């Protein structure tokens, strides 16, 4: 049954006027497009098959009373930078943090109450970062590693988000192994009821696009599963190496270092997920899958207009030799045209980016609270929104803090259009 949340209160109830107070009367829900699920692995490692359970990641309490993650192939990992939870910048330090002392680390029912306190109606819940999928990939055996991914996804859907599925929007984790494994786990996530998935590497498990990745992109489009990248795809360790494999080789390893992808994704103006977007662009993924859109969460947005401008400029300067020497066919459109059509970008407190929003496209921007990480403003997200969006027309605020995330993640069964929100606010 559709559930329209007009403020911070639980489904069907008015928000508490003493919570999530804001000088800006939005008159519509606020949905965070990027928050995080920082939880002790004891919540879900019981789902790992017994034959692999001793290899599953675990949280231990160190001698100095701090929580840390223990997993094979990795040094003991403390997660203090992500265990902030609104403790206060005068109190929190990047060491000495514990799960049982941090908001945002409890069960789904607690998370809903924390949303109420923040004036937020729902959150898209990405996995942990410091203690998440990249750390799990330290497990050498692929079968054991995949069982950890599957255990987390099953717990997320069946034990956590089930407390309030219209408010707890879980992001399924895809394995960093092969295309077939990615497709299989995406299908499984869909059957579990998870609305979206996150890639940590290219679908092949590599740090650059490959032809076999197309099986994944085709499956995502066919199943209508929203695909996300949190910050950027991982290119460390075994995934380190070239940005691109060109039709013609100029170097012994076939990477053609300094090729056109490097020129357009130049680190003087391109950063984070922008590099991956350029890789996909030149791999022809956006041409072959015109309906594919990807959400690059937590990239911030103030840099993107300059990136788009310079991508077009540098492409025009370099495509003639790239066509001759690298065998790269000329693009049908400017790079920025592809990027505007296929990429969404997540941000938090980026006032400069909001002022430049029309150079990116208002319908391509997704606000996030990032709770419980250190960048979060919880429990004062509404006050933060007041500052970041001051002077912005209401229709545009709606898109960035609600409408775009609802559209991309297919949440229309729970959240209203702008017109419906305004009509309900008047009633």
Coordinates of C-alpha atoms in Angstrom, one line a residue:
X1 CA 0.0 0.0 0.0
X2 CA 1.5 3.4 -0.9
X3 CA 2.8 5.4 2.0
X4 CA 3.3 9.1 1.7
X5 CA 5.5 10.6 4.3
X6 CA 5.1 14.4 4.6
X7 CA 7.7 15.0 7.3
X8 CA 9.6 13.1 9.8
X9 CA 6.9 11.0 11.5
X10 CA 6.2 7.3 11.1
X11 CA 4.1 6.2 8.2
X12 CA 0.6 7.6 8.6
X13 CA 1.4 9.9 11.5
X14 CA 2.2 13.6 11.5
X15 CA 5.8 14.6 12.3
X16 CA 6.7 15.6 15.8
X17 CA 6.9 19.5 15.6
X18 CA 9.8 19.5 18.1
X19 CA 11.9 17.3 15.9
X20 CA 13.7 18.2 12.6
X21 CA 12.7 21.8 13.0
X22 CA 13.5 24.0 10.0
X23 CA 12.9 27.6 9.0
X24 CA 12.3 26.4 5.5
X25 CA 8.7 25.1 5.1
X26 CA 9.4 22.5 2.4
X27 CA 6.0 20.9 2.5
X28 CA 7.3 17.5 1.2
X29 CA 9.4 14.6 2.4
X30 CA 13.2 14.6 2.6
X31 CA 14.9 11.5 1.4
X32 CA 18.7 11.0 1.8
X33 CA 20.2 9.5 -1.3
X34 CA 23.3 8.3 0.5
X35 CA 23.4 7.2 4.2
X36 CA 25.3 4.2 5.6
X37 CA 24.7 1.1 7.5
X38 CA 27.5 0.8 10.1
X39 CA 26.7 -2.3 12.1
X40 CA 28.7 -5.0 13.9
X41 CA 29.1 -8.1 11.7
X42 CA 27.6 -10.2 14.6
X43 CA 24.3 -9.1 13.2
X44 CA 24.7 -11.1 10.0
X45 CA 27.7 -13.5 10.0
X46 CA 25.3 -16.2 11.4
X47 CA 24.0 -16.4 7.9
X48 CA 27.4 -17.3 6.5
X49 CA 27.6 -21.1 5.8
X50 CA 29.4 -22.9 8.6
X51 CA 32.2 -24.0 6.4
X52 CA 33.1 -20.4 5.7
X53 CA 32.1 -18.7 8.9
X54 CA 35.5 -18.7 10.5
X55 CA 36.7 -16.6 7.5
X56 CA 33.9 -14.0 7.9
X57 CA 34.9 -10.5 9.2
X58 CA 34.5 -9.9 12.9
X59 CA 34.4 -6.9 15.2
X60 CA 36.7 -7.3 18.3
X61 CA 37.2 -5.0 21.3
X62 CA 40.9 -4.0 21.5
X63 CA 42.8 -3.7 24.8
X64 CA 42.3 0.1 24.8
X65 CA 38.5 -0.4 24.5
X66 CA 38.1 0.4 20.8
X67 CA 36.1 -1.6 18.2
X68 CA 38.2 -2.9 15.3
X69 CA 37.6 -5.3 12.4
X70 CA 39.5 -8.5 12.0
X71 CA 39.6 -10.2 8.6
X72 CA 42.1 -12.3 6.9
X73 CA 44.6 -10.5 4.5
X74 CA 44.2 -7.2 6.2
X75 CA 45.7 -5.4 9.2
X76 CA 43.3 -4.8 12.1
X77 CA 41.0 -2.1 10.9
X78 CA 39.5 0.5 13.2
X79 CA 36.4 2.2 11.9
X80 CA 36.5 5.4 14.0
X81 CA 36.1 7.8 11.0
X82 CA 32.7 6.4 10.2
X83 CA 31.4 6.1 13.7
X84 CA 30.4 9.7 14.2
X85 CA 26.7 9.7 14.6
X86 CA 26.2 13.3 15.6
X87 CA 28.4 13.0 18.7
X88 CA 29.6 16.6 18.2
X89 CA 32.7 17.9 16.6
X90 CA 34.0 19.1 20.0
X91 CA 33.6 15.5 21.3
X92 CA 34.4 13.1 18.4
X93 CA 38.0 12.2 17.5
X94 CA 39.2 9.9 14.7
X95 CA 40.1 7.2 17.2
X96 CA 38.6 5.4 20.2
X97 CA 35.0 4.9 18.8
X98 CA 32.7 2.0 19.5
X99 CA 29.5 0.7 17.9
X100 CA 27.5 0.5 21.1
X101 CA 28.2 4.2 21.8
X102 CA 27.3 5.5 18.3
X103 CA 23.9 6.4 16.9
X104 CA 23.1 4.8 13.5
X105 CA 24.5 1.4 14.4
X106 CA 21.4 -0.3 15.9
X107 CA 18.4 -2.2 14.4
X108 CA 16.0 -0.9 11.8
X109 CA 13.5 0.2 14.3
X110 CA 16.1 2.4 16.0
X111 CA 17.1 3.8 12.6
X112 CA 13.5 4.9 11.9
X113 CA 13.5 6.8 15.2
X114 CA 16.8 8.5 14.2
X115 CA 15.2 9.5 10.9
X116 CA 12.4 11.0 12.9
X117 CA 14.8 13.0 15.0
X118 CA 16.5 14.3 11.9
X119 CA 13.3 15.3 10.0
X120 CA 14.2 12.8 7.3
X121 CA 11.5 10.5 5.8
X122 CA 13.8 7.8 4.4
X123 CA 17.4 6.9 3.6
X124 CA 19.1 4.9 0.8
X125 CA 21.4 2.8 2.9
X126 CA 24.8 2.0 1.5
X127 CA 27.1 -0.5 3.2
X128 CA 29.9 0.5 5.5
X129 CA 32.9 2.1 3.9
X130 CA 36.0 1.6 6.0
X131 CA 34.6 -1.7 7.3
X132 CA 32.6 -2.7 4.2
X133 CA 32.9 -4.5 0.9
X134 CA 36.5 -3.4 0.2
X135 CA 37.6 -4.9 3.5
X136 CA 35.6 -8.1 2.9
X137 CA 37.5 -8.6 -0.4
X138 CA 40.6 -9.3 1.6
X139 CA 39.2 -12.8 2.0
X140 CA 41.2 -14.8 -0.6
X141 CA 38.9 -17.6 -1.3
X142 CA 36.1 -16.4 -3.7
X143 CA 33.5 -18.8 -2.4
X144 CA 34.0 -17.7 1.2
X145 CA 34.1 -14.1 0.1
X146 CA 30.8 -14.4 -1.9
X147 CA 29.1 -16.2 1.0
X148 CA 29.9 -13.1 3.1
X149 CA 28.3 -10.8 0.5
X150 CA 25.3 -13.0 0.3
X151 CA 24.9 -13.2 4.1
X152 CA 25.0 -9.4 4.3
X153 CA 22.4 -8.9 1.5
X154 CA 20.1 -11.5 3.0
X155 CA 20.2 -9.9 6.4
X156 CA 19.8 -6.4 5.0
X157 CA 16.6 -7.3 3.2
X158 CA 15.0 -9.8 5.6
X159 CA 16.1 -8.6 9.0
X160 CA 16.9 -4.9 8.7
X161 CA 14.9 -3.1 6.0
X162 CA 11.9 -5.2 6.7
X163 CA 11.2 -3.1 9.8
X164 CA 10.1 -0.2 7.5
X165 CA 10.8 -1.0 3.9
X166 CA 9.4 2.3 2.7
X167 CA 11.9 4.2 4.9
X168 CA 14.9 1.9 4.9
X169 CA 16.1 1.5 1.3
X170 CA 18.8 -1.1 1.4
X171 CA 21.6 -1.2 -1.2
X172 CA 22.6 -4.7 -2.2
X173 CA 26.3 -5.4 -2.5
X174 CA 27.7 -7.0 -5.7
X175 CA 30.7 -9.2 -5.5
X176 CA 34.1 -8.0 -6.7
X177 CA 34.8 -11.2 -8.7
X178 CA 33.2 -11.9 -12.1
X179 CA 30.4 -10.6 -14.4
X180 CA 28.4 -13.8 -13.9
X181 CA 28.7 -13.5 -10.1
X182 CA 27.5 -9.9 -10.3
X183 CA 24.5 -10.7 -12.5
X184 CA 23.6 -13.7 -10.2
X185 CA 23.8 -11.6 -7.1
X186 CA 21.8 -8.7 -8.6
X187 CA 19.1 -11.2 -9.5
X188 CA 19.1 -12.5 -6.0
X189 CA 19.0 -9.0 -4.5
X190 CA 15.9 -8.2 -6.6
X191 CA 14.2 -11.4 -5.4
X192 CA 15.0 -10.4 -1.8
X193 CA 13.2 -7.1 -2.4
X194 CA 16.3 -4.8 -2.4
X195 CA 15.6 -1.9 -4.8
X196 CA 19.2 -1.1 -5.9
X197 CA 22.8 -2.5 -5.9
X198 CA 26.3 -1.0 -5.6
X199 CA 29.3 -1.8 -7.8
X200 CA 32.7 -1.7 -6.1
X201 CA 34.6 -2.6 -9.3
X202 CA 33.7 -2.9 -12.9
X203 CA 31.4 -6.0 -13.2
X204 CA 34.4 -8.1 -14.4
X205 CA 36.2 -7.4 -11.1
X206 CA 38.8 -5.3 -12.9
X207 CA 39.7 -1.6 -12.7
X208 CA 38.8 -0.9 -16.3
X209 CA 35.8 -1.8 -18.5
X210 CA 35.8 -5.0 -20.5
X211 CA 33.5 -6.3 -23.3
X212 CA 32.1 -9.0 -20.9
X213 CA 30.8 -6.3 -18.7
X214 CA 28.0 -5.8 -21.2
X215 CA 26.2 -8.9 -19.8
X216 CA 25.8 -7.0 -16.5
X217 CA 24.7 -3.7 -18.1
X218 CA 22.2 -5.5 -20.2
X219 CA 20.8 -7.4 -17.2
X220 CA 20.6 -4.2 -15.1
X221 CA 18.6 -2.5 -17.8
X222 CA 16.4 -5.5 -18.5
X223 CA 15.6 -5.9 -14.8
X224 CA 15.3 -2.2 -14.3
X225 CA 17.6 -2.3 -11.3
X226 CA 19.2 1.1 -10.4
X227 CA 23.0 0.8 -10.4
X228 CA 25.1 2.9 -8.0
X229 CA 28.8 3.6 -7.4
X230 CA 29.7 4.9 -4.0
X231 CA 32.4 7.6 -4.6
X232 CA 34.3 5.6 -7.2
X233 CA 35.2 2.1 -8.4
X234 CA 38.1 0.4 -6.7
X235 CA 41.4 0.3 -8.6
X236 CA 43.8 -0.8 -5.9
X237 CA 45.7 -4.1 -5.4
X238 CA 45.0 -6.6 -8.2
X239 CA 42.7 -4.0 -9.9
X240 CA 45.5 -1.5 -10.2
X241 CA 46.7 -0.8 -13.8
X242 CA 45.5 0.9 -16.9
X243 CA 42.4 3.0 -17.1
X244 CA 41.5 1.6 -20.5
X245 CA 42.4 -1.1 -23.0
X246 CA 42.5 0.5 -26.5
X247 CA 41.8 -1.2 -29.9
X248 CA 45.4 -0.5 -30.9
X249 CA 48.4 -0.8 -28.5
X250 CA 51.1 1.8 -28.1
X251 CA 52.7 0.2 -25.1
X252 CA 53.9 -3.3 -24.3
X253 CA 51.0 -4.0 -21.9
X254 CA 48.4 -2.6 -24.2
X255 CA 47.4 0.1 -21.9
X256 CA 48.5 3.1 -24.1
X257 CA 49.3 5.2 -21.1
X258 CA 48.5 8.8 -21.7
X259 CA 45.7 7.9 -24.1
X260 CA 42.5 9.8 -24.7
X261 CA 40.8 8.5 -21.5
X262 CA 43.6 9.9 -19.4
X263 CA 43.4 13.2 -21.3
X264 CA 39.7 13.6 -20.8
X265 CA 39.7 12.2 -17.2
X266 CA 42.7 14.5 -16.3
X267 CA 43.2 14.8 -12.6
X268 CA 43.6 18.5 -12.9
X269 CA 39.8 18.8 -13.2
X270 CA 38.3 15.3 -13.0
X271 CA 38.0 13.3 -9.8
X272 CA 36.5 10.3 -8.1
X273 CA 33.5 8.8 -10.0
X274 CA 34.1 11.2 -12.9
X275 CA 37.0 9.0 -13.9
X276 CA 34.8 5.9 -14.0
X277 CA 32.1 7.8 -16.0
X278 CA 34.8 8.7 -18.6
X279 CA 35.9 5.1 -18.8
X280 CA 32.3 4.0 -19.4
X281 CA 31.8 6.7 -22.0
X282 CA 34.8 5.7 -24.1
X283 CA 34.0 2.0 -23.7
X284 CA 30.7 2.7 -25.6
X285 CA 28.6 1.6 -22.7
X286 CA 26.3 4.6 -22.9
X287 CA 25.8 4.1 -26.7
X288 CA 25.0 0.4 -26.4
X289 CA 22.7 1.0 -23.4
X290 CA 20.9 4.3 -23.9
X291 CA 18.6 3.7 -20.9
X292 CA 21.4 3.1 -18.5
X293 CA 21.8 5.6 -15.7
X294 CA 24.3 5.4 -12.8
X295 CA 24.3 7.2 -9.5
X296 CA 27.7 8.3 -8.4
X297 CA 27.1 8.9 -4.7
X298 CA 29.1 11.2 -2.4
X299 CA 31.2 12.8 -5.1
X300 CA 30.2 16.4 -4.2
X301 CA 29.2 18.6 -7.2
X302 CA 31.0 21.9 -7.2
X303 CA 33.8 20.6 -9.5
X304 CA 31.5 19.0 -12.1
X305 CA 30.7 22.0 -14.3
X306 CA 34.4 22.6 -14.8
X307 CA 34.9 18.9 -15.5
X308 CA 32.2 18.9 -18.1
X309 CA 33.7 21.9 -19.8
X310 CA 37.2 20.6 -19.8
X311 CA 36.2 17.1 -20.9
X312 CA 34.7 18.6 -24.1
X313 CA 37.6 20.9 -24.6
X314 CA 40.3 18.2 -24.2
X315 CA 38.3 15.7 -26.3
X316 CA 38.3 18.1 -29.3
X317 CA 42.0 18.6 -28.9
X318 CA 42.9 14.9 -28.7
X319 CA 40.4 12.8 -30.7
X320 CA 42.1 13.1 -34.1
X321 CA 45.3 11.4 -33.0
X322 CA 43.4 8.9 -30.7
X323 CA 41.4 7.8 -33.8
X324 CA 44.5 7.3 -35.8
X325 CA 46.9 5.8 -33.3
X326 CA 44.5 4.1 -30.8
X327 CA 41.7 3.1 -33.1
X328 CA 39.1 5.0 -31.1
X329 CA 36.1 6.0 -33.2
X330 CA 34.9 9.6 -32.8
X331 CA 32.1 10.0 -30.3
X332 CA 28.6 10.8 -31.6
X333 CA 28.2 13.6 -29.1
X334 CA 30.4 15.7 -26.8
X335 CA 31.5 13.9 -23.7
X336 CA 29.5 16.2 -21.5
X337 CA 26.3 15.3 -23.4
X338 CA 26.8 11.6 -22.5
X339 CA 27.6 12.4 -18.9
X340 CA 24.6 14.7 -18.4
X341 CA 22.3 12.0 -19.9
X342 CA 23.6 9.0 -17.9
X343 CA 25.2 10.2 -14.6
X344 CA 23.6 11.4 -11.4
X345 CA 25.8 12.9 -8.7
X346 CA 25.4 12.8 -4.9
X347 CA 26.4 15.6 -2.5
X348 CA 26.0 16.8 1.1
X349 CA 26.9 20.4 2.1
X350 CA 28.0 21.7 -1.2
X351 CA 26.6 25.3 -1.5
X352 CA 29.0 26.1 -4.4
X353 CA 27.7 23.1 -6.3
X354 CA 24.1 24.1 -5.7
X355 CA 24.7 27.5 -7.0
X356 CA 26.2 25.9 -10.2
X357 CA 23.3 23.3 -10.4
X358 CA 22.1 24.5 -13.8
X359 CA 25.5 23.7 -15.4
X360 CA 25.0 20.1 -14.4
X361 CA 21.2 19.6 -14.5
X362 CA 19.0 19.9 -11.5
X363 CA 17.4 16.6 -12.3
X364 CA 20.8 14.9 -12.0
X365 CA 21.6 15.9 -8.4
X366 CA 20.9 13.9 -5.2
X367 CA 21.2 15.3 -1.7
X368 CA 22.4 13.0 1.1
X369 CA 22.8 13.2 4.8
X370 CA 25.7 10.6 5.0
X371 CA 24.5 9.6 8.5
X372 CA 26.3 8.3 10.6
X373 CA 29.6 9.3 9.0
X374 CA 31.6 12.3 10.1
X375 CA 30.3 14.4 7.2
X376 CA 26.7 14.1 8.4
X377 CA 24.8 16.9 10.0
X378 CA 22.4 14.5 11.9
X379 CA 20.3 15.3 13.8
X380 CA 20.2 18.8 12.1
X381 CA 19.8 17.9 8.4
X382 CA 16.9 20.3 8.0
X383 CA 19.0 23.1 9.3
X384 CA 21.8 22.1 6.9
X385 CA 19.4 22.0 4.0
X386 CA 18.3 25.6 5.0
X387 CA 21.8 26.8 4.5
X388 CA 22.8 24.8 1.4
X389 CA 19.6 25.5 -0.5
X390 CA 18.9 29.1 0.6
X391 CA 17.3 31.1 -2.2
X392 CA 16.7 28.0 -4.4
X393 CA 13.2 27.7 -5.9
X394 CA 11.0 25.2 -4.1
X395 CA 10.5 23.0 -7.2
X396 CA 14.3 22.6 -7.5
X397 CA 14.8 21.9 -3.8
X398 CA 12.1 19.2 -4.1
X399 CA 14.1 17.5 -7.0
X400 CA 17.4 17.5 -5.2
X401 CA 16.1 16.3 -1.7
X402 CA 13.3 14.1 -2.8
X403 CA 12.2 13.9 -6.4
X404 CA 15.4 12.7 -8.1
X405 CA 16.1 10.0 -5.5
X406 CA 12.5 8.8 -5.8
X407 CA 12.7 8.7 -9.6
X408 CA 16.1 7.0 -9.8
X409 CA 15.4 4.3 -7.1
X410 CA 11.8 3.7 -8.2
X411 CA 10.2 4.8 -4.9
X412 CA 7.1 6.2 -6.5
X413 CA 4.9 3.8 -4.5
X414 CA 5.9 5.5 -1.3
X415 CA 6.7 9.1 -2.2
X416 CA 4.8 11.8 -4.1
X417 CA 5.3 14.0 -7.1
X418 CA 5.9 17.7 -6.5
X419 CA 2.3 18.4 -7.3
X420 CA 0.9 15.8 -4.9
X421 CA 3.2 16.9 -2.2
X422 CA 2.1 20.5 -2.4
X423 CA -1.6 19.5 -2.6
X424 CA -1.2 17.4 0.6
X425 CA 0.7 20.2 2.3
X426 CA -2.3 22.5 1.7
X427 CA -4.8 20.0 3.1

